[in-house]
C-alpha positions as a LaTeX table, in Angstrom:
\begin{tabular}{lrrr}
\hline
Residue & $x$ (\AA) & $y$ (\AA) & $z$ (\AA) \\
\hline
Met1 & $-87.30$ & 21.91 & 158.66 \\
Asn2 & $-83.79$ & 21.96 & 160.84 \\
Arg3 & $-81.28$ & 19.47 & 160.57 \\
Ala4 & $-82.66$ & 17.51 & 162.97 \\
Glu5 & $-85.94$ & 17.09 & 161.40 \\
Lys6 & $-84.69$ & 16.78 & 158.21 \\
Ala7 & $-82.10$ & 13.81 & 159.42 \\
Ala8 & $-85.10$ & 11.98 & 161.15 \\
Leu9 & $-87.09$ & 12.28 & 158.18 \\
Gln10 & $-84.03$ & 10.97 & 156.05 \\
Leu11 & $-83.96$ & 7.92 & 158.51 \\
Arg12 & $-87.45$ & 7.08 & 158.61 \\
Ala13 & $-87.20$ & 6.76 & 154.72 \\
Val14 & $-84.48$ & 4.25 & 154.87 \\
Ser15 & $-86.15$ & 2.47 & 157.52 \\
Val16 & $-88.96$ & 2.13 & 155.24 \\
Leu17 & $-86.84$ & 1.29 & 152.26 \\
Arg18 & $-85.13$ & $-1.69$ & 154.51 \\
Met19 & $-88.66$ & $-3.22$ & 155.38 \\
Leu20 & $-89.48$ & $-2.97$ & 151.57 \\
Lys21 & $-86.07$ & $-4.71$ & 150.86 \\
Glu22 & $-86.84$ & $-8.02$ & 152.53 \\
Thr23 & $-89.11$ & $-9.29$ & 149.99 \\
Arg24 & $-87.90$ & $-7.34$ & 146.85 \\
Thr25 & $-85.15$ & $-7.11$ & 144.59 \\
Tyr26 & $-83.35$ & $-3.76$ & 143.89 \\
Asp27 & $-84.90$ & $-3.62$ & 140.51 \\
Glu28 & $-88.44$ & $-4.53$ & 141.99 \\
Leu29 & $-87.62$ & $-1.77$ & 144.76 \\
Ala30 & $-86.73$ & 0.71 & 141.87 \\
Glu31 & $-89.88$ & $-0.09$ & 139.85 \\
Leu32 & $-91.89$ & 0.47 & 142.98 \\
Thr33 & $-90.35$ & 3.85 & 144.04 \\
Gly34 & $-88.88$ & 5.14 & 140.86 \\
Leu35 & $-85.57$ & 5.70 & 142.15 \\
Pro36 & $-82.51$ & 3.88 & 140.80 \\
Ala37 & $-81.34$ & 0.66 & 142.07 \\
Gly38 & $-77.80$ & 1.94 & 142.46 \\
Asp39 & $-79.07$ & 4.75 & 144.97 \\
Leu40 & $-81.50$ & 2.43 & 146.49 \\
Asn41 & $-78.71$ & $-0.11$ & 147.57 \\
Arg42 & $-76.59$ & 3.04 & 148.91 \\
Tyr43 & $-79.33$ & 3.79 & 151.27 \\
Val44 & $-80.66$ & 0.35 & 152.65 \\
Asn45 & $-76.87$ & $-0.51$ & 153.10 \\
Gly46 & $-76.41$ & 2.80 & 154.93 \\
His47 & $-73.73$ & 4.15 & 152.69 \\
Val48 & $-75.71$ & 7.63 & 152.16 \\
Leu49 & $-79.18$ & 8.87 & 153.03 \\
Pro50 & $-81.81$ & 9.88 & 150.46 \\
Ser51 & $-82.34$ & 13.84 & 149.95 \\
Asp52 & $-85.01$ & 15.00 & 152.04 \\
Glu53 & $-87.23$ & 15.34 & 148.98 \\
Arg54 & $-86.58$ & 11.94 & 147.81 \\
Ala55 & $-86.97$ & 10.87 & 151.82 \\
Arg56 & $-90.70$ & 12.67 & 151.94 \\
Glu57 & $-92.01$ & 10.80 & 148.83 \\
Val58 & $-90.69$ & 7.55 & 150.13 \\
Val59 & $-92.73$ & 8.35 & 153.56 \\
Ser60 & $-95.72$ & 9.59 & 152.51 \\
Gly61 & $-96.07$ & 8.01 & 149.09 \\
Val62 & $-94.52$ & 4.71 & 148.63 \\
Gly63 & $-94.21$ & 4.00 & 152.37 \\
Arg64 & $-98.23$ & 4.37 & 153.02 \\
Glu65 & $-98.89$ & 2.05 & 150.13 \\
Ala66 & $-96.26$ & $-0.20$ & 151.15 \\
Leu67 & $-97.30$ & $-0.23$ & 154.51 \\
Ala68 & $-100.98$ & $-0.67$ & 153.55 \\
Asp69 & $-100.05$ & $-3.85$ & 151.58 \\
Glu70 & $-98.00$ & $-5.22$ & 154.69 \\
Leu71 & $-100.63$ & $-4.80$ & 157.26 \\
Glu72 & $-103.25$ & $-6.53$ & 154.67 \\
Arg73 & $-100.60$ & $-9.43$ & 154.68 \\
Arg74 & $-100.65$ & $-9.58$ & 158.59 \\
Val75 & $-104.52$ & $-9.12$ & 158.79 \\
Thr76 & $-106.97$ & $-12.16$ & 158.74 \\
Thr77 & $-110.71$ & $-12.52$ & 158.73 \\
Asp78 & $-113.07$ & $-15.09$ & 159.45 \\
Glu79 & $-116.42$ & $-16.11$ & 157.86 \\
Glu80 & $-118.41$ & $-13.65$ & 159.84 \\
Gly81 & $-116.23$ & $-11.12$ & 159.19 \\
Tyr82 & $-114.18$ & $-10.69$ & 162.52 \\
Val83 & $-110.51$ & $-9.35$ & 162.20 \\
Asp84 & $-107.61$ & $-10.75$ & 163.55 \\
Asn85 & $-104.79$ & $-7.92$ & 163.55 \\
Ser86 & $-102.47$ & $-9.46$ & 166.12 \\
Gly87 & $-99.60$ & $-9.88$ & 163.48 \\
Ala88 & $-99.60$ & $-5.75$ & 163.48 \\
Val89 & $-100.49$ & $-4.86$ & 166.84 \\
Phe90 & $-98.02$ & $-7.39$ & 168.61 \\
Asp91 & $-95.17$ & $-5.92$ & 166.65 \\
Gln92 & $-93.81$ & $-2.73$ & 167.89 \\
Ala93 & $-91.12$ & $-2.29$ & 165.02 \\
Phe94 & $-93.96$ & $-2.58$ & 162.31 \\
Leu95 & $-95.72$ & 0.17 & 164.48 \\
Asp96 & $-92.91$ & 2.29 & 164.67 \\
Leu97 & $-92.91$ & 2.54 & 160.95 \\
Val98 & $-96.69$ & 3.26 & 160.76 \\
Ala99 & $-96.53$ & 6.19 & 163.06 \\
Pro100 & $-94.25$ & 8.73 & 160.90 \\
Ile101 & $-95.94$ & 7.58 & 157.45 \\
Ala102 & $-99.68$ & 8.08 & 159.20 \\
Ala103 & $-98.18$ & 11.79 & 160.45 \\
Glu104 & $-97.34$ & 12.61 & 156.84 \\
Ala105 & $-100.19$ & 11.38 & 155.39 \\
Phe106 & $-102.99$ & 12.42 & 157.37 \\
Glu107 & $-101.54$ & 16.06 & 158.49 \\
Phe108 & $-102.72$ & 15.69 & 162.11 \\
Asp109 & $-102.23$ & 18.60 & 164.32 \\
Arg110 & $-99.24$ & 18.03 & 166.49 \\
Pro111 & $-100.92$ & 16.33 & 169.97 \\
Asp112 & $-100.16$ & 17.04 & 173.69 \\
Val113 & $-101.26$ & 13.34 & 174.30 \\
Val114 & $-101.94$ & 10.44 & 171.99 \\
Leu115 & $-105.54$ & 8.76 & 173.56 \\
Thr116 & $-106.51$ & 5.34 & 173.36 \\
Ala117 & $-108.64$ & 2.43 & 174.33 \\
Ala118 & $-107.21$ & $-0.53$ & 176.45 \\
Thr119 & $-106.23$ & $-2.87$ & 175.24 \\
Asp120 & $-105.53$ & $-3.39$ & 171.65 \\
Gly121 & $-104.76$ & 0.26 & 170.78 \\
Ile122 & $-102.03$ & 0.63 & 172.93 \\
Thr123 & $-99.01$ & $-0.57$ & 171.14 \\
Leu124 & $-100.33$ & 1.83 & 168.19 \\
Ala125 & $-100.48$ & 4.65 & 170.24 \\
Ala126 & $-97.12$ & 3.87 & 172.32 \\
Ala127 & $-95.80$ & 4.17 & 169.06 \\
Met128 & $-97.71$ & 7.70 & 167.77 \\
Ala129 & $-96.31$ & 9.07 & 171.36 \\
Ser130 & $-92.87$ & 7.96 & 170.55 \\
Tyr131 & $-92.86$ & 9.68 & 167.23 \\
Tyr132 & $-94.48$ & 13.03 & 168.17 \\
Gly133 & $-92.13$ & 12.81 & 171.86 \\
Val134 & $-95.80$ & 13.10 & 173.68 \\
Arg135 & $-97.58$ & 11.24 & 176.27 \\
Cys136 & $-99.86$ & 8.46 & 175.96 \\
Ala137 & $-102.88$ & 7.73 & 177.61 \\
Tyr138 & $-105.44$ & 5.06 & 177.55 \\
Ala139 & $-109.46$ & 4.80 & 179.00 \\
Lys140 & $-110.18$ & 1.47 & 180.85 \\
Gln141 & $-113.62$ & 0.04 & 181.46 \\
Ser142 & $-112.64$ & $-0.33$ & 185.01 \\
Lys143 & $-111.53$ & 2.18 & 187.43 \\
Glu144 & $-108.03$ & 2.32 & 189.20 \\
Thr145 & $-108.68$ & 2.27 & 193.20 \\
Ala146 & $-105.46$ & 4.68 & 193.71 \\
Val147 & $-106.99$ & 7.07 & 191.56 \\
Glu148 & $-109.16$ & 9.98 & 192.92 \\
Glu149 & $-110.73$ & 11.66 & 189.87 \\
Phe150 & $-111.83$ & 10.48 & 186.31 \\
Ile151 & $-113.14$ & 11.77 & 183.15 \\
Glu152 & $-115.85$ & 9.38 & 182.69 \\
Ser153 & $-117.91$ & 8.77 & 179.26 \\
Arg154 & $-120.75$ & 6.36 & 178.98 \\
Gln155 & $-122.96$ & 5.35 & 176.19 \\
Arg156 & $-125.53$ & 2.86 & 175.40 \\
Leu157 & $-124.86$ & 0.37 & 172.34 \\
Gln158 & $-127.35$ & $-0.67$ & 170.12 \\
Ser159 & $-127.07$ & $-4.24$ & 171.48 \\
Gly160 & $-128.71$ & $-2.63$ & 175.09 \\
Ile161 & $-125.25$ & $-2.92$ & 176.81 \\
Glu162 & $-123.94$ & $-0.06$ & 178.33 \\
Leu163 & $-120.26$ & 0.86 & 177.50 \\
Thr164 & $-118.26$ & 3.14 & 180.10 \\
Tyr165 & $-114.57$ & 3.94 & 179.66 \\
Tyr166 & $-112.43$ & 5.88 & 182.38 \\
Leu167 & $-109.45$ & 8.20 & 182.05 \\
Pro168 & $-107.82$ & 9.46 & 185.21 \\
Ala169 & $-108.51$ & 13.13 & 184.85 \\
Ser170 & $-104.72$ & 14.19 & 185.40 \\
Ser171 & $-104.04$ & 12.42 & 182.23 \\
Ile172 & $-105.38$ & 15.42 & 179.81 \\
Asp173 & $-104.90$ & 19.34 & 180.88 \\
Ser174 & $-107.50$ & 21.86 & 179.53 \\
Gly175 & $-106.65$ & 23.22 & 176.28 \\
Glu176 & $-104.30$ & 20.42 & 175.22 \\
Thr177 & $-104.35$ & 18.63 & 171.84 \\
Val178 & $-105.34$ & 14.94 & 171.66 \\
Leu179 & $-104.66$ & 12.25 & 168.92 \\
Val180 & $-107.12$ & 9.88 & 169.10 \\
Val181 & $-105.74$ & 6.64 & 167.93 \\
Asp182 & $-107.42$ & 2.84 & 167.80 \\
Asp183 & $-106.08$ & $-0.30$ & 165.96 \\
Leu184 & $-109.37$ & $-0.93$ & 164.69 \\
Ile185 & $-112.85$ & 0.69 & 163.54 \\
Arg186 & $-115.75$ & $-0.45$ & 163.04 \\
Ser187 & $-119.38$ & 1.25 & 164.34 \\
Gly188 & $-117.20$ & 3.95 & 165.73 \\
Glu189 & $-118.59$ & 3.47 & 169.36 \\
Thr190 & $-115.46$ & 3.45 & 171.13 \\
Gln191 & $-113.67$ & 6.28 & 168.59 \\
Glu192 & $-117.03$ & 8.54 & 169.99 \\
Leu193 & $-116.44$ & 7.88 & 173.72 \\
Leu194 & $-112.69$ & 8.95 & 173.25 \\
Leu195 & $-113.75$ & 11.99 & 171.74 \\
Asp196 & $-116.40$ & 12.46 & 173.94 \\
Ile197 & $-113.36$ & 12.09 & 176.63 \\
Ala198 & $-111.34$ & 14.72 & 175.12 \\
Asp199 & $-114.26$ & 17.07 & 174.79 \\
Arg200 & $-115.01$ & 16.66 & 178.68 \\
Ala201 & $-111.31$ & 17.40 & 179.42 \\
Asp202 & $-111.66$ & 20.21 & 177.55 \\
Ala203 & $-109.24$ & 19.58 & 174.95 \\
Ser204 & $-108.95$ & 19.92 & 171.23 \\
Val205 & $-108.85$ & 16.77 & 168.84 \\
Gly206 & $-105.78$ & 17.01 & 166.14 \\
Gly207 & $-106.98$ & 13.91 & 164.48 \\
Val208 & $-108.46$ & 10.34 & 164.43 \\
Phe209 & $-106.34$ & 7.82 & 163.39 \\
Thr210 & $-106.78$ & 3.66 & 163.12 \\
Leu211 & $-104.72$ & 0.94 & 161.46 \\
Ile212 & $-108.05$ & $-0.71$ & 159.96 \\
Ala213 & $-111.20$ & 0.68 & 159.00 \\
Val214 & $-113.96$ & $-2.05$ & 158.30 \\
Gly215 & $-116.92$ & $-0.85$ & 156.42 \\
Thr216 & $-117.43$ & 3.37 & 156.49 \\
Asp217 & $-120.05$ & 3.66 & 159.47 \\
Gly218 & $-117.39$ & 4.27 & 162.01 \\
Val219 & $-115.12$ & 6.47 & 159.99 \\
Glu220 & $-118.46$ & 8.80 & 159.00 \\
Arg221 & $-119.55$ & 8.46 & 162.82 \\
Ala222 & $-116.14$ & 9.76 & 164.24 \\
Glu223 & $-116.17$ & 12.66 & 161.21 \\
Glu224 & $-119.37$ & 13.84 & 162.56 \\
Arg225 & $-117.70$ & 14.35 & 165.97 \\
Thr226 & $-115.00$ & 15.98 & 165.02 \\
Asp227 & $-113.33$ & 18.75 & 162.36 \\
Ala228 & $-110.08$ & 17.07 & 162.42 \\
Pro229 & $-108.40$ & 14.82 & 160.21 \\
Val230 & $-109.94$ & 11.25 & 160.68 \\
Gly231 & $-107.50$ & 8.40 & 158.77 \\
Ala232 & $-107.17$ & 4.90 & 158.56 \\
Leu233 & $-104.09$ & 3.12 & 157.09 \\
Leu234 & $-106.55$ & 0.06 & 155.35 \\
Glu235 & $-110.09$ & $-0.10$ & 154.51 \\
Phe236 & $-111.75$ & $-3.39$ & 154.16 \\
\hline
\end{tabular}
């Protein structure tokens, strides 16, 4: 790890600790993290940075669990099981914290492109792309008139409806690594279409990530399509 990467990790850890401190005392934060309350005070207030070892523990350990808890607080479900996650996908600052923790926790291959489907996955994809410093691309269910060539993926759903996604062909180059992300995975149909787009672009898949997995069907369906890591921050 070079000095820039070390500093970035330390600053991410501080961001996580500051988020946790919003709803906890320093003693409660010490109990949660296993770090001394005095040290936590200095980290949160910007007087010193945690060591790279402590920073990694916060980001990949405590941070993942804490963000999953925070995400659960932001999500509501109705009596039919439909999920409202607008409290998360509309909060870019929260998603900016999710990105490094997801990358650390699931060890995705470093992507060249982060791919999602319009529209709710776009803010998460933007956060992931910003973290990796790469492009963000999103497939739509309609064609843009000014684009001449598309990658197209079509699937007939169990309901009998045919779902088609289009991505401008210039969005992904052959041989690039793609990270597929979405805000929610339930049946896995959308993720399967995105993985098919990556395959049609002759790209490799570095991972599949979603904020929320409802049940196991969607995750298992994605795992059948790729050997890359498939991860969710929160499972219902």
